[in-house]
């Protein structure tokens, strides 16, 4: 009797887990022409492959758990050694989702570059550089940046990265730069582009152990002919291990999570709290609030546990599909070893136009999102660029796309620096059949929706988290990026703000670092209700005659064309 029940239980368990793996294939590997999965042509072949992946999981997962346990024990020993060596200055190991960004090579350091233009305020008694330096140092010593990762330095010993408290930012972290010709009264866009290329991949201060460097221009810039006030460029170089895009915007805005204060029921006479049932209403309100808080926490923990179970179940299968069955990108913007020399491009709006345009499109197309439209415009612009440069157009290029993980975080009075995101692979269409903008939008939106449904985000999130216990040389081995063309980031930026609450910011751009063999980074930011797009390309991927600027310049054109097609006679 017990044997029969045992067999039934095993069969049910195997069937359920096989369905789980089939679910992974259907959600994360739908587009078989992007993988070597043409053999999965019917339900039987999919089931056989899912069963094979399941058997691999059954064997591999216990081994991975054993490795993690051994690494955790070794990591604990390293912690004791480092704590004894540095005492109070030791601030623990670098977090798992930050470690991946410290695994880098000299030709592609993981440094996010942000460019701000700040407006000189009338009546300033000090230079812009002195004003900025004083504001930052005050914030790191007395304000919301005190005792944060920003004032730490990172080091590596015995296979792990760790933080040391330096107390404050050094003078090397906040410096002033001038034009190549000191006689110039202004810096122009060409000069600024050269400075960005010159500084972007340099080591960070103190032999590349500090998390940031801020470079303030000595001269104002000629940015717009209509400018009536002086604007000064500030280049902010932040190591990606410090935090994600939201953390960086919090840093330059010097604004942490706002603390939500609990509402209280007030009355003109405090003694009346016991009258007219007000006290009981307050108790009821507090009980409801506590109940809602418990429900929210329970929901978040359930999400986290579910995400972790997905990771445990599908990690081996994800590794197989992404590393062995996914083909390498073949196109003119991918392939050679990176040189370390970067070229910067940008496109900015003078007035609010594209953000309202996309809002109109979202109202027109049910179920669409912001990224559907901006990715379509990027896709069309890249298609135009490839058409001019080569006869062999790729069907897709692969973009590494981040998304923020919505596990609830504790709120704090200080700016929180963390990489709270995961990545997945986006198939950006380039060559499509029936090449109309409407068809390109449909294909791009399809890929976007598949990306949002993918469980790869959960797998990659926990994979990045467990980097904390794995020695660095193993992390380096597992994260060799050689198959993909670009990093793509689309962020909702802040509204108008002042840099460290002292100088108004008039323009804001950022660029992603290159990594491995991925030498292209595309960014789009909405700041102050305007579009700010950036492109960074390693110089190994193009010649002097290539006009990469047109990739960004054509995006507004295609967004306007898309609006005309959607609102015109060709309705979706």
XYZ file of C-alpha atoms in Angstrom, residues 160-561:
402
model
C 35.776 38.429 -1.788
C 35.101 42.146 -2.166
C 34.528 44.133 1.010
C 33.980 47.739 2.146
C 36.162 49.958 4.322
C 34.773 53.144 5.895
C 36.912 56.117 4.809
C 34.820 58.625 6.769
C 34.338 61.088 3.905
C 35.100 61.734 0.258
C 38.718 62.631 -0.445
C 39.832 65.672 -2.467
C 40.533 63.305 -5.378
C 36.817 62.506 -5.582
C 35.724 66.096 -6.342
C 37.930 67.853 -8.894
C 37.781 70.711 -11.375
C 38.576 70.401 -15.086
C 39.395 73.035 -17.679
C 39.380 73.304 -21.462
C 42.475 72.146 -23.353
C 43.028 75.786 -24.256
C 43.013 77.716 -20.943
C 42.461 80.970 -22.858
C 38.953 79.882 -23.862
C 36.159 81.579 -21.950
C 33.629 78.825 -22.682
C 33.599 75.088 -23.244
C 31.662 73.881 -26.299
C 29.962 70.571 -27.060
C 32.966 69.230 -28.950
C 35.248 69.963 -26.001
C 32.783 68.316 -23.640
C 32.546 65.171 -25.768
C 36.358 64.883 -25.725
C 36.408 65.263 -21.943
C 33.758 62.556 -21.553
C 35.750 60.184 -23.766
C 38.960 61.006 -21.907
C 37.596 60.543 -18.387
C 34.967 57.817 -18.822
C 37.129 54.698 -18.518
C 39.849 56.087 -16.246
C 40.336 54.372 -12.877
C 38.352 55.924 -10.049
C 40.238 57.797 -7.281
C 42.619 56.083 -4.872
C 43.723 53.434 -7.338
C 40.167 52.571 -8.382
C 38.858 51.845 -4.882
C 36.400 54.744 -4.406
C 32.825 54.559 -5.609
C 32.552 57.927 -7.329
C 34.300 60.885 -8.897
C 32.723 64.288 -9.589
C 34.339 66.567 -12.163
C 33.188 70.186 -12.321
C 33.921 72.383 -15.328
C 35.843 75.570 -14.665
C 34.173 77.238 -17.665
C 30.492 77.601 -18.589
C 29.274 75.786 -21.690
C 27.719 77.055 -24.914
C 24.751 74.652 -24.960
C 21.858 76.600 -26.493
C 21.980 79.866 -28.368
C 18.996 81.102 -26.371
C 20.721 80.602 -23.011
C 20.760 83.794 -20.982
C 22.416 82.340 -17.882
C 25.686 80.508 -17.455
C 25.474 76.720 -17.282
C 28.373 74.601 -16.052
C 28.878 70.918 -16.960
C 29.358 68.432 -14.137
C 30.526 64.918 -15.015
C 29.559 62.356 -12.378
C 31.351 59.003 -12.613
C 29.809 56.378 -10.354
C 30.816 52.756 -10.102
C 27.805 50.594 -10.910
C 28.452 48.544 -7.771
C 27.361 51.599 -5.754
C 23.784 51.371 -6.992
C 21.289 51.316 -9.849
C 19.895 54.263 -11.789
C 17.358 55.164 -9.109
C 20.079 55.200 -6.446
C 22.224 57.452 -8.600
C 19.388 59.926 -9.168
C 18.769 59.945 -5.426
C 22.450 60.704 -4.929
C 22.683 63.679 -7.284
C 19.361 64.938 -5.950
C 20.549 64.277 -2.377
C 17.050 62.989 -1.641
C 16.343 59.685 0.113
C 13.108 57.760 0.255
C 10.565 60.035 1.892
C 9.402 58.659 5.202
C 5.652 58.240 5.278
C 4.496 59.467 8.655
C 1.505 57.749 10.163
C -1.636 59.818 9.999
C -3.147 60.870 13.276
C -6.651 62.089 13.989
C -6.375 65.541 15.478
C -8.950 67.512 17.423
C -8.878 71.019 18.796
C -9.150 69.738 22.376
C -6.868 66.843 23.248
C -9.081 65.898 26.172
C -11.922 65.180 23.792
C -10.117 62.118 22.438
C -12.112 60.082 24.908
C -15.369 61.713 23.908
C -17.905 60.979 21.170
C -16.277 57.669 20.222
C -13.194 59.341 18.705
C -10.854 57.088 20.680
C -12.567 53.946 19.411
C -12.424 55.261 15.839
C -8.719 55.906 16.236
C -8.205 52.379 17.578
C -10.173 50.987 14.648
C -8.093 53.041 12.221
C -4.819 51.835 13.803
C -5.996 48.218 13.743
C -6.954 48.487 10.070
C -3.618 50.115 9.272
C -1.721 47.370 11.121
C -3.786 44.706 9.361
C -3.041 46.253 5.951
C 0.650 46.432 6.827
C 0.706 42.746 7.786
C -1.116 41.838 4.562
C 1.372 43.876 2.521
C 4.356 42.252 4.227
C 2.835 38.791 3.781
C 2.241 39.482 0.084
C 5.820 40.662 -0.386
C 7.225 37.604 1.393
C 5.055 35.304 -0.725
C 6.357 37.047 -3.858
C 9.916 36.632 -2.649
C 9.490 32.954 -1.779
C 7.768 32.253 -5.114
C 10.556 34.030 -6.958
C 13.171 32.001 -5.061
C 11.402 28.708 -5.850
C 11.371 29.666 -9.530
C 15.111 30.293 -9.266
C 15.827 26.920 -7.625
C 13.710 25.030 -10.161
C 14.759 26.699 -13.378
C 18.366 27.840 -12.854
C 20.033 24.878 -14.627
C 17.587 25.091 -17.524
C 18.137 28.835 -17.846
C 21.917 28.316 -17.960
C 21.535 25.691 -20.696
C 19.201 27.767 -22.847
C 20.968 31.128 -22.479
C 24.575 29.921 -22.665
C 24.459 26.938 -25.006
C 21.286 27.162 -27.087
C 21.156 30.899 -27.713
C 23.263 31.913 -30.750
C 25.772 34.725 -30.673
C 24.743 38.059 -32.204
C 26.311 38.655 -35.613
C 26.259 42.297 -36.725
C 28.573 45.258 -37.319
C 28.107 46.584 -33.767
C 29.268 43.383 -32.103
C 32.250 41.072 -32.251
C 35.732 42.540 -31.722
C 37.435 42.782 -28.354
C 36.740 46.196 -26.852
C 39.448 48.856 -26.993
C 38.513 50.797 -23.852
C 38.189 54.037 -25.839
C 34.599 55.249 -25.865
C 32.652 57.678 -28.010
C 29.710 59.580 -26.511
C 26.575 60.750 -28.303
C 23.426 62.426 -27.034
C 20.139 63.919 -28.177
C 18.062 66.261 -26.027
C 14.758 68.065 -26.440
C 14.426 71.828 -26.233
C 10.719 71.664 -25.394
C 8.184 69.120 -24.155
C 7.130 67.140 -27.206
C 7.942 63.413 -27.157
C 6.660 62.572 -23.670
C 3.161 63.994 -24.442
C 3.336 62.217 -27.832
C 3.910 58.815 -26.210
C 1.134 59.484 -23.707
C -1.228 60.096 -26.620
C -0.096 56.850 -28.248
C -0.640 54.893 -25.024
C -4.223 56.148 -24.902
C -4.717 55.066 -28.520
C -3.222 51.560 -28.219
C -4.873 49.459 -25.518
C -2.470 47.473 -23.357
C 0.627 49.302 -24.581
C 3.367 50.768 -22.423
C 6.005 53.482 -22.719
C 8.775 51.051 -23.690
C 6.789 49.635 -26.625
C 7.018 52.961 -28.442
C 10.546 54.021 -27.537
C 11.902 50.548 -28.404
C 10.079 50.668 -31.750
C 11.746 53.993 -32.542
C 15.159 52.623 -31.502
C 14.512 49.554 -33.656
C 13.590 51.612 -36.739
C 16.576 53.910 -36.267
C 19.001 50.990 -35.928
C 17.456 49.401 -39.024
C 18.135 52.586 -40.999
C 21.730 52.668 -39.701
C 22.370 49.010 -40.594
C 20.874 49.503 -44.070
C 23.430 52.226 -44.810
C 26.391 50.223 -43.499
C 25.849 46.613 -44.540
C 23.886 44.369 -46.870
C 23.568 41.624 -44.253
C 20.968 42.875 -41.806
C 20.453 40.957 -38.564
C 16.915 39.845 -37.856
C 17.370 40.832 -34.205
C 19.990 42.300 -31.961
C 20.054 41.231 -28.326
C 19.793 43.903 -25.668
C 20.471 43.298 -21.980
C 17.563 45.085 -20.292
C 17.214 45.789 -16.550
C 13.992 45.922 -14.607
C 13.444 46.967 -11.004
C 12.438 44.175 -8.637
C 9.463 45.269 -6.551
C 10.259 43.516 -3.280
C 9.425 45.949 -0.494
C 12.431 47.764 0.975
C 12.736 49.408 4.347
C 12.452 53.159 4.208
C 15.245 55.207 5.655
C 16.201 58.798 6.315
C 19.407 58.265 4.353
C 19.920 57.754 0.639
C 19.970 54.000 0.027
C 22.510 52.715 -2.475
C 21.559 49.341 -3.892
C 21.319 47.464 -7.180
C 17.730 46.335 -6.754
C 17.139 45.106 -10.273
C 17.460 42.049 -12.470
C 18.199 41.676 -16.162
C 16.795 39.699 -19.062
C 17.448 39.553 -22.795
C 15.352 41.605 -25.201
C 15.172 40.667 -28.885
C 15.097 44.010 -30.677
C 13.804 43.517 -34.247
C 15.965 44.943 -37.034
C 14.990 43.248 -40.301
C 11.319 42.316 -40.466
C 8.982 41.120 -43.202
C 6.447 43.664 -44.447
C 8.637 46.519 -43.233
C 6.115 49.116 -42.167
C 6.345 51.073 -38.940
C 3.056 49.571 -37.746
C 4.394 46.054 -38.304
C 7.648 46.983 -36.568
C 5.638 48.268 -33.621
C 3.657 45.022 -33.453
C 6.812 42.906 -33.498
C 8.603 45.094 -30.952
C 5.585 45.174 -28.633
C 5.336 41.377 -28.918
C 8.967 41.019 -27.837
C 8.407 43.541 -25.036
C 5.393 41.630 -23.725
C 7.304 38.350 -23.865
C 10.064 40.003 -21.898
C 7.631 41.189 -19.220
C 6.180 37.663 -18.942
C 9.609 36.048 -18.733
C 10.677 34.327 -15.521
C 14.309 35.008 -16.431
C 14.146 38.190 -14.336
C 13.493 36.108 -11.205
C 16.241 33.632 -12.059
C 18.788 36.348 -12.759
C 17.790 38.331 -9.659
C 18.501 35.458 -7.295
C 21.551 34.437 -9.298
C 22.969 37.934 -8.799
C 22.008 37.806 -5.109
C 23.905 34.564 -4.497
C 27.042 36.089 -5.993
C 27.706 37.324 -2.457
C 28.791 33.876 -1.251
C 30.694 32.782 -4.359
C 34.415 33.616 -4.674
C 35.169 36.267 -7.277
C 36.992 34.013 -9.742
C 33.838 31.891 -10.121
C 31.658 34.980 -10.565
C 34.014 36.163 -13.318
C 33.714 32.803 -15.056
C 29.906 32.727 -15.024
C 29.377 36.293 -16.275
C 31.410 36.457 -19.456
C 29.122 38.461 -21.760
C 30.104 37.605 -25.324
C 26.854 36.978 -27.201
C 24.937 40.232 -26.919
C 25.107 43.559 -28.748
C 23.985 46.223 -26.305
C 22.801 47.318 -22.898
C 19.495 49.197 -23.054
C 18.062 51.289 -20.228
C 14.886 53.382 -20.254
C 14.259 55.281 -17.019
C 11.640 57.725 -15.781
C 13.830 60.521 -14.497
C 13.172 63.176 -11.887
C 11.423 66.486 -12.379
C 13.360 69.728 -12.033
C 15.690 69.698 -9.035
C 18.861 71.308 -7.702
C 22.206 69.545 -7.518
C 22.702 68.928 -3.792
C 20.044 71.584 -3.197
C 22.335 74.439 -4.268
C 22.440 74.741 -8.089
C 19.453 74.202 -10.439
C 19.958 71.344 -12.917
C 18.953 72.313 -16.458
C 20.071 69.223 -18.425
C 20.614 65.590 -17.380
C 22.060 62.657 -19.340
C 23.589 59.309 -18.466
C 25.448 56.493 -20.215
C 25.807 52.829 -19.319
C 29.188 51.106 -19.064
C 30.375 48.596 -21.649
C 31.030 45.081 -20.409
C 32.694 41.963 -21.785
C 32.181 42.099 -25.546
C 29.115 44.342 -25.247
C 30.374 47.676 -26.555
C 27.095 49.550 -27.145
C 24.912 51.255 -24.539
C 21.563 52.905 -25.315
C 19.817 55.041 -22.707
C 16.648 57.088 -22.587
C 15.694 59.316 -19.683
C 12.679 61.547 -19.190
C 13.872 64.520 -17.172
C 11.609 67.478 -16.484
C 9.079 66.023 -18.968
C 11.621 66.000 -21.828
C 13.563 63.259 -23.621
C 17.291 62.817 -22.971
C 18.883 60.009 -24.984
C 22.441 58.752 -24.772
C 24.600 56.377 -26.798
C 28.056 55.091 -25.875
C 30.045 52.935 -28.312
C 33.492 51.419 -28.001
C 35.752 52.643 -30.789
C 36.618 49.066 -31.799
C 33.118 48.795 -33.297
C 33.102 51.653 -35.818
C 35.264 53.706 -38.152
C 35.761 57.463 -38.227
C 33.302 57.804 -41.111
C 30.422 56.170 -39.235
C 27.740 58.633 -38.192
C 26.422 56.969 -35.056
C 24.790 60.225 -33.950
C 21.987 59.587 -36.446
C 20.857 56.562 -34.407
C 19.677 58.977 -31.717
C 18.699 61.825 -34.027
C 16.265 59.603 -35.949
C 14.355 58.424 -32.870
C 12.096 61.535 -32.650
C 11.415 61.230 -36.386
C 10.203 57.646 -36.048
C 8.079 58.417 -32.995
C 6.286 61.148 -34.949
C 5.877 58.841 -37.957
